[in-house]
Amino acid sequence: RHAGPKKVGRVEHANGTGLVAALDTLHLDSPPPTIPPPLNSDSRSEWEERVKTALENLPPSIDPAAAQSILNEVVLTHDEVHWSDIAGLDGAKAALKEVVVYPFLRPDLFSGLREPARGMLLFGPPGTGKTMLARAVATESKSTFFGIGAGSLGSKWLGESEKLVRALFAMAKELAPSIIFIDEIDALLSSRSSGEHETNRKIKTEFLVGWSDLARAAAGKEKTTGDPSRVLVLGATNLPWDIDDAARRRFVRRQYIPLPEADTRLTHLKTLLAHQKTSLTDSEFDELVELTDGFSGSDITALAKDAAMGPLRSLGEGLLDTKMEDIRPIGMCDFRESLRVIRPSVGKEGLGRFEEWAKEFGERV
Ligand code: ADP
């Protein structure tokens, strides 16, 4: 089935650009909201009550229409991702638990010296699970998830962007615990955007101001409503070197999300095929793991999807009157065929640059 117009507020990741694509239809004068309950409210009525209070509590400097837009289009709900959905990345999961999940669930334990971080950057090649990790953090920490592609901040909200950025931070505080997830954050915080377009520069400034205010409010230096200490800015980027120095330093934690190692590729392939009829033997799985060296998580997903079509393709027109139980299992031959078309999307040369940046500025998994 072809994807129709994307429903705003849902992320469908076919690839790393899921968030941006989902927000393609973003505009301010969208129809009145039907707000589903998010992850940290047990019921729709509880959520509606919280939203109502949040809107009532907003300081006068916040445009109510902008706040409503944020609710409608940036607060993502329903689409739960759990740690177990993500293959490998144990180091990143552990770091995210320590930085976000535990502090959000047990704020009493994490204060003073143990105060939670206010910014975390996930960087690495595209399609390695950065967006999935962010979604899992929101699910597991029962947070309100504000998800947006940096690209859409500038282009879709033209003229309204600064208002919306202010509303974004205000709503995140009101509906805390909150994760503000910015995909392709390099586009927002690049050193180039300062000199470049006037609008981009303004959005960047507004964003950095909102973020600093959060820290000041959390430290009690500024009067505020909501709970600023439980708002985290989580950024994802494939171009970490584009982020300017000052902005980079605000991400106190920077986590490298590399291409999957052999054992992660095996887990991922096994998970994808778990509910499928397949004839793959253990040694064929091992061979596949070798053949997919250099593949990202999303390449592996694409490969398995294509291979799964193999048994149907071989039926040709016969597909229409073959019974489900007579369809042959997915075999190594299907993967071999698919491997001719589905190739790794990240080149070896590109990887070196991530490794270097990780060595200089990042934490390794
Ligand atoms: P990124 O944000 O790093 O570009 P995503 O998180 O959007 O990548 O991943 C894109 C898709 O690739 C996911 O929807 C999922 O199907 C697959 N994928 C990537 N990494 C993993 C992983 N570690 N485990 C399971 N699936 C993955």
Coordinates of C-alpha atoms in Angstrom, one line a residue, residues 30-308:
S30 CA -3.8 23.2 10.7
P31 CA -7.2 21.9 11.7
P32 CA -8.2 21.7 15.3
P33 CA -6.4 19.1 17.3
T34 CA -7.4 15.7 18.2
I35 CA -4.8 15.1 20.8
P36 CA -4.0 11.5 21.7
P37 CA -2.6 10.7 25.1
P38 CA 1.2 10.7 25.1
L39 CA 3.5 8.3 26.8
N40 CA 3.5 9.9 30.2
S41 CA -0.3 10.2 30.7
D42 CA -2.4 7.2 31.5
S43 CA -5.5 8.3 29.8
R44 CA -6.7 10.8 27.3
S45 CA -8.7 12.7 29.9
E46 CA -5.6 13.0 32.1
W47 CA -3.6 14.3 29.2
E48 CA -6.2 16.8 28.1
E49 CA -6.3 18.1 31.6
R50 CA -2.5 18.5 31.6
V51 CA -2.6 20.3 28.3
K52 CA -5.3 22.6 29.4
T53 CA -3.3 23.5 32.6
A54 CA -0.2 23.9 30.5
L55 CA -1.9 26.3 28.1
E56 CA -3.4 28.3 31.0
N57 CA 0.0 28.6 32.7
L58 CA 1.9 29.9 29.7
P59 CA 3.6 33.2 30.3
P60 CA 2.1 36.1 28.2
S61 CA 5.3 36.2 26.1
I62 CA 4.2 32.9 24.5
D63 CA 1.9 33.0 21.5
P64 CA -1.0 30.6 22.3
A65 CA -1.4 29.6 18.6
A66 CA 2.2 28.7 18.5
A67 CA 1.8 26.6 21.6
Q68 CA -1.1 24.9 20.1
S69 CA 0.8 24.2 16.9
I70 CA 3.6 22.6 19.0
L71 CA 1.0 20.3 20.6
N72 CA -0.6 19.3 17.4
E73 CA 2.5 18.8 15.3
V74 CA 5.6 18.3 17.4
V75 CA 4.4 16.3 20.3
L76 CA 4.6 12.7 19.0
T77 CA 2.6 10.0 20.6
H78 CA 1.6 6.4 20.4
D79 CA 4.6 5.2 18.5
E80 CA 6.3 3.4 21.3
V81 CA 9.8 2.1 20.9
H82 CA 11.4 0.0 23.6
W83 CA 15.1 -0.8 24.3
S84 CA 14.5 -4.3 23.1
D85 CA 13.4 -3.1 19.6
I86 CA 16.9 -1.7 19.0
A87 CA 19.6 -4.1 18.1
G88 CA 23.0 -3.7 19.9
L89 CA 24.1 -0.2 21.0
D90 CA 24.3 -1.3 24.6
G91 CA 26.8 1.4 25.5
A92 CA 24.5 4.1 24.2
K93 CA 21.5 2.6 25.9
A94 CA 23.4 2.5 29.2
A95 CA 24.4 6.2 28.8
L96 CA 20.9 7.3 28.0
K97 CA 19.5 5.5 31.0
E98 CA 22.0 7.2 33.2
V99 CA 21.6 10.6 31.7
V100 CA 17.9 10.7 31.1
V101 CA 15.8 7.8 32.0
Y102 CA 16.8 7.3 35.7
P103 CA 16.9 11.0 36.5
F104 CA 13.5 11.6 34.9
L105 CA 11.9 8.7 36.8
R106 CA 13.7 9.4 40.1
P107 CA 14.3 13.1 40.2
D108 CA 14.8 12.9 44.0
L109 CA 18.1 10.9 43.5
F110 CA 19.5 13.1 40.8
S111 CA 20.0 16.6 42.1
G112 CA 23.0 18.8 43.0
L113 CA 26.1 17.0 41.8
R114 CA 24.0 14.3 40.3
E115 CA 21.9 16.8 38.4
P116 CA 20.8 15.4 35.0
A117 CA 22.5 16.6 31.8
R118 CA 20.5 19.1 29.8
G119 CA 21.9 18.3 26.4
M120 CA 23.0 15.1 24.7
L121 CA 24.1 14.6 21.2
L122 CA 23.8 11.3 19.2
F123 CA 26.1 11.4 16.2
G124 CA 27.2 8.9 13.6
P125 CA 26.4 7.7 10.1
P126 CA 22.8 7.8 9.0
G127 CA 20.4 4.9 9.6
T128 CA 22.2 3.6 12.7
G129 CA 19.3 4.0 15.2
K130 CA 19.6 7.5 16.5
T131 CA 16.0 8.4 16.0
M132 CA 15.0 5.0 17.4
L133 CA 17.1 5.6 20.5
A134 CA 15.4 9.0 21.1
R135 CA 12.0 7.4 20.8
A136 CA 13.0 4.7 23.2
V137 CA 14.3 7.2 25.7
A138 CA 10.9 9.0 25.6
T139 CA 9.0 5.7 26.0
E140 CA 11.1 4.3 28.8
S141 CA 11.4 7.6 30.7
K142 CA 7.6 8.2 30.3
S143 CA 8.4 11.6 28.8
T144 CA 6.5 13.9 26.5
F145 CA 8.4 13.7 23.2
F146 CA 8.8 16.8 21.2
G147 CA 10.3 15.6 17.9
I148 CA 11.2 17.8 15.0
G149 CA 13.6 17.9 12.1
A150 CA 15.8 20.9 12.1
G151 CA 15.1 21.4 8.5
S152 CA 11.4 21.9 9.1
L153 CA 12.1 24.5 11.8
G154 CA 13.3 26.9 9.2
S155 CA 11.5 26.0 6.0
K156 CA 8.0 25.1 7.2
W157 CA 7.6 27.6 9.9
L158 CA 8.9 30.5 7.9
G159 CA 8.2 33.7 9.7
E160 CA 6.8 31.9 12.7
S161 CA 9.8 30.0 13.6
E162 CA 11.0 32.1 16.5
K163 CA 7.6 32.2 18.1
L164 CA 7.4 28.4 17.7
V165 CA 10.9 27.8 19.2
R166 CA 9.9 29.9 22.3
A167 CA 6.6 27.9 22.5
L168 CA 8.5 24.7 22.2
F169 CA 10.6 25.3 25.3
A170 CA 7.7 26.7 27.2
M171 CA 5.5 23.7 26.5
A172 CA 8.4 21.3 27.2
K173 CA 8.7 22.8 30.7
E174 CA 4.9 22.7 31.3
L175 CA 4.6 19.1 30.1
A176 CA 7.8 17.8 31.8
P177 CA 9.4 15.4 31.9
S178 CA 10.1 16.2 28.3
I179 CA 12.5 15.3 25.5
I180 CA 13.1 17.9 22.8
F181 CA 14.5 15.8 20.0
I182 CA 16.0 17.7 17.0
D183 CA 16.9 15.5 14.1
E184 CA 19.6 16.8 11.8
I185 CA 20.5 19.3 14.5
D186 CA 23.6 20.3 12.5
A187 CA 21.3 22.3 10.2
L188 CA 20.1 24.3 13.2
L189 CA 23.4 24.8 15.0
S190 CA 25.9 24.9 12.2
S191 CA 28.6 27.5 12.3
R192 CA 27.5 28.5 8.8
S193 CA 23.9 29.3 9.7
S194 CA 25.1 32.3 11.7
G195 CA 26.5 34.0 8.7
E196 CA 24.1 32.6 6.2
H197 CA 20.4 33.4 6.1
E198 CA 19.0 36.0 8.5
T199 CA 16.0 33.7 9.4
N200 CA 18.3 30.8 10.2
R201 CA 20.5 32.9 12.4
K202 CA 17.4 34.1 14.3
I203 CA 16.1 30.6 14.8
K204 CA 19.5 29.5 16.0
T205 CA 19.8 32.4 18.5
E206 CA 16.3 31.8 19.7
F207 CA 17.0 28.1 20.2
L208 CA 20.2 28.8 22.1
V209 CA 18.5 31.4 24.3
G210 CA 15.6 29.0 25.1
W211 CA 18.1 26.3 26.0
S212 CA 20.2 28.6 28.3
D213 CA 17.0 29.8 30.0
L214 CA 16.2 26.3 30.8
A215 CA 19.5 25.8 32.6
R216 CA 19.1 29.0 34.5
A217 CA 15.5 28.2 35.5
A218 CA 16.5 24.7 36.6
A219 CA 19.2 26.2 38.8
G220 CA 16.5 28.4 40.4
K221 CA 18.0 31.6 39.0
E222 CA 14.9 32.5 37.1
K223 CA 11.3 32.4 38.0
T224 CA 9.4 30.0 35.8
T225 CA 6.5 27.7 35.6
G226 CA 6.7 24.0 34.9
D227 CA 9.7 21.8 35.6
P228 CA 12.8 23.0 33.7
S229 CA 15.1 20.4 35.4
R230 CA 13.3 17.6 33.6
V231 CA 13.7 18.8 30.0
L232 CA 16.4 17.4 27.9
V233 CA 17.5 18.5 24.4
L234 CA 18.5 15.5 22.5
G235 CA 20.1 16.1 19.1
A236 CA 20.9 13.7 16.3
T237 CA 23.3 14.4 13.5
N238 CA 25.2 12.8 10.7
L239 CA 27.4 15.9 10.4
P240 CA 28.7 16.6 13.9
W241 CA 31.6 18.7 12.6
D242 CA 29.1 21.2 11.2
I243 CA 27.9 22.2 14.7
D244 CA 29.7 25.3 15.9
D245 CA 32.0 25.2 18.9
A246 CA 29.8 27.0 21.3
A247 CA 26.7 24.9 20.5
R248 CA 28.8 21.8 20.7
R249 CA 29.9 22.5 24.2
R250 CA 26.3 22.7 25.4
F251 CA 25.9 19.0 24.6
V252 CA 27.7 17.9 27.7
R253 CA 27.3 14.3 26.5
R254 CA 28.1 13.3 23.0
Q255 CA 27.5 9.7 22.1
Y256 CA 28.9 8.0 19.0
I257 CA 26.4 5.7 17.3
P258 CA 28.6 3.7 15.0
L259 CA 27.7 1.2 12.3
P260 CA 26.6 -2.1 13.8
E261 CA 29.3 -4.7 14.7
A262 CA 28.9 -8.3 13.7
D263 CA 27.0 -9.5 16.7
T264 CA 24.6 -6.6 16.4
R265 CA 24.0 -7.4 12.7
L266 CA 23.2 -11.0 13.7
T267 CA 20.8 -9.9 16.4
H268 CA 19.1 -7.5 14.0
L269 CA 18.8 -10.0 11.2
K270 CA 17.4 -12.6 13.5
T271 CA 14.9 -10.2 14.9
L272 CA 13.7 -9.2 11.5
L273 CA 13.3 -12.8 10.4
A274 CA 11.9 -14.0 13.7
H275 CA 8.3 -14.2 12.5
Q276 CA 9.0 -15.3 9.0
K277 CA 9.3 -18.6 7.3
T278 CA 12.9 -19.0 6.5
S279 CA 15.3 -21.7 5.6
L280 CA 18.5 -19.9 6.8
T281 CA 20.9 -22.2 8.7
D282 CA 23.2 -20.9 11.4
S283 CA 26.1 -21.0 9.1
E284 CA 24.2 -19.0 6.5
F285 CA 23.3 -16.4 9.1
D286 CA 27.1 -16.2 9.8
E287 CA 27.8 -15.7 6.2
L288 CA 25.1 -13.0 5.9
V289 CA 26.7 -11.2 8.9
E290 CA 30.0 -11.2 7.0
L291 CA 28.3 -10.0 3.8
T292 CA 26.7 -7.1 5.6
D293 CA 29.9 -5.7 6.9
G294 CA 29.6 -1.9 6.5
F295 CA 25.8 -2.0 6.5
S296 CA 23.9 0.4 8.7
G297 CA 20.8 -0.8 10.7
S298 CA 18.5 0.7 8.1
D299 CA 20.5 -0.9 5.3
I300 CA 20.0 -4.3 7.0
T301 CA 16.3 -3.6 7.4
A302 CA 16.1 -2.7 3.7
L303 CA 18.0 -5.8 2.8
A304 CA 15.8 -8.2 4.8
K305 CA 12.6 -6.5 3.4
D306 CA 13.8 -7.0 -0.1
A307 CA 14.9 -10.6 0.5
A308 CA 11.5 -11.3 2.0

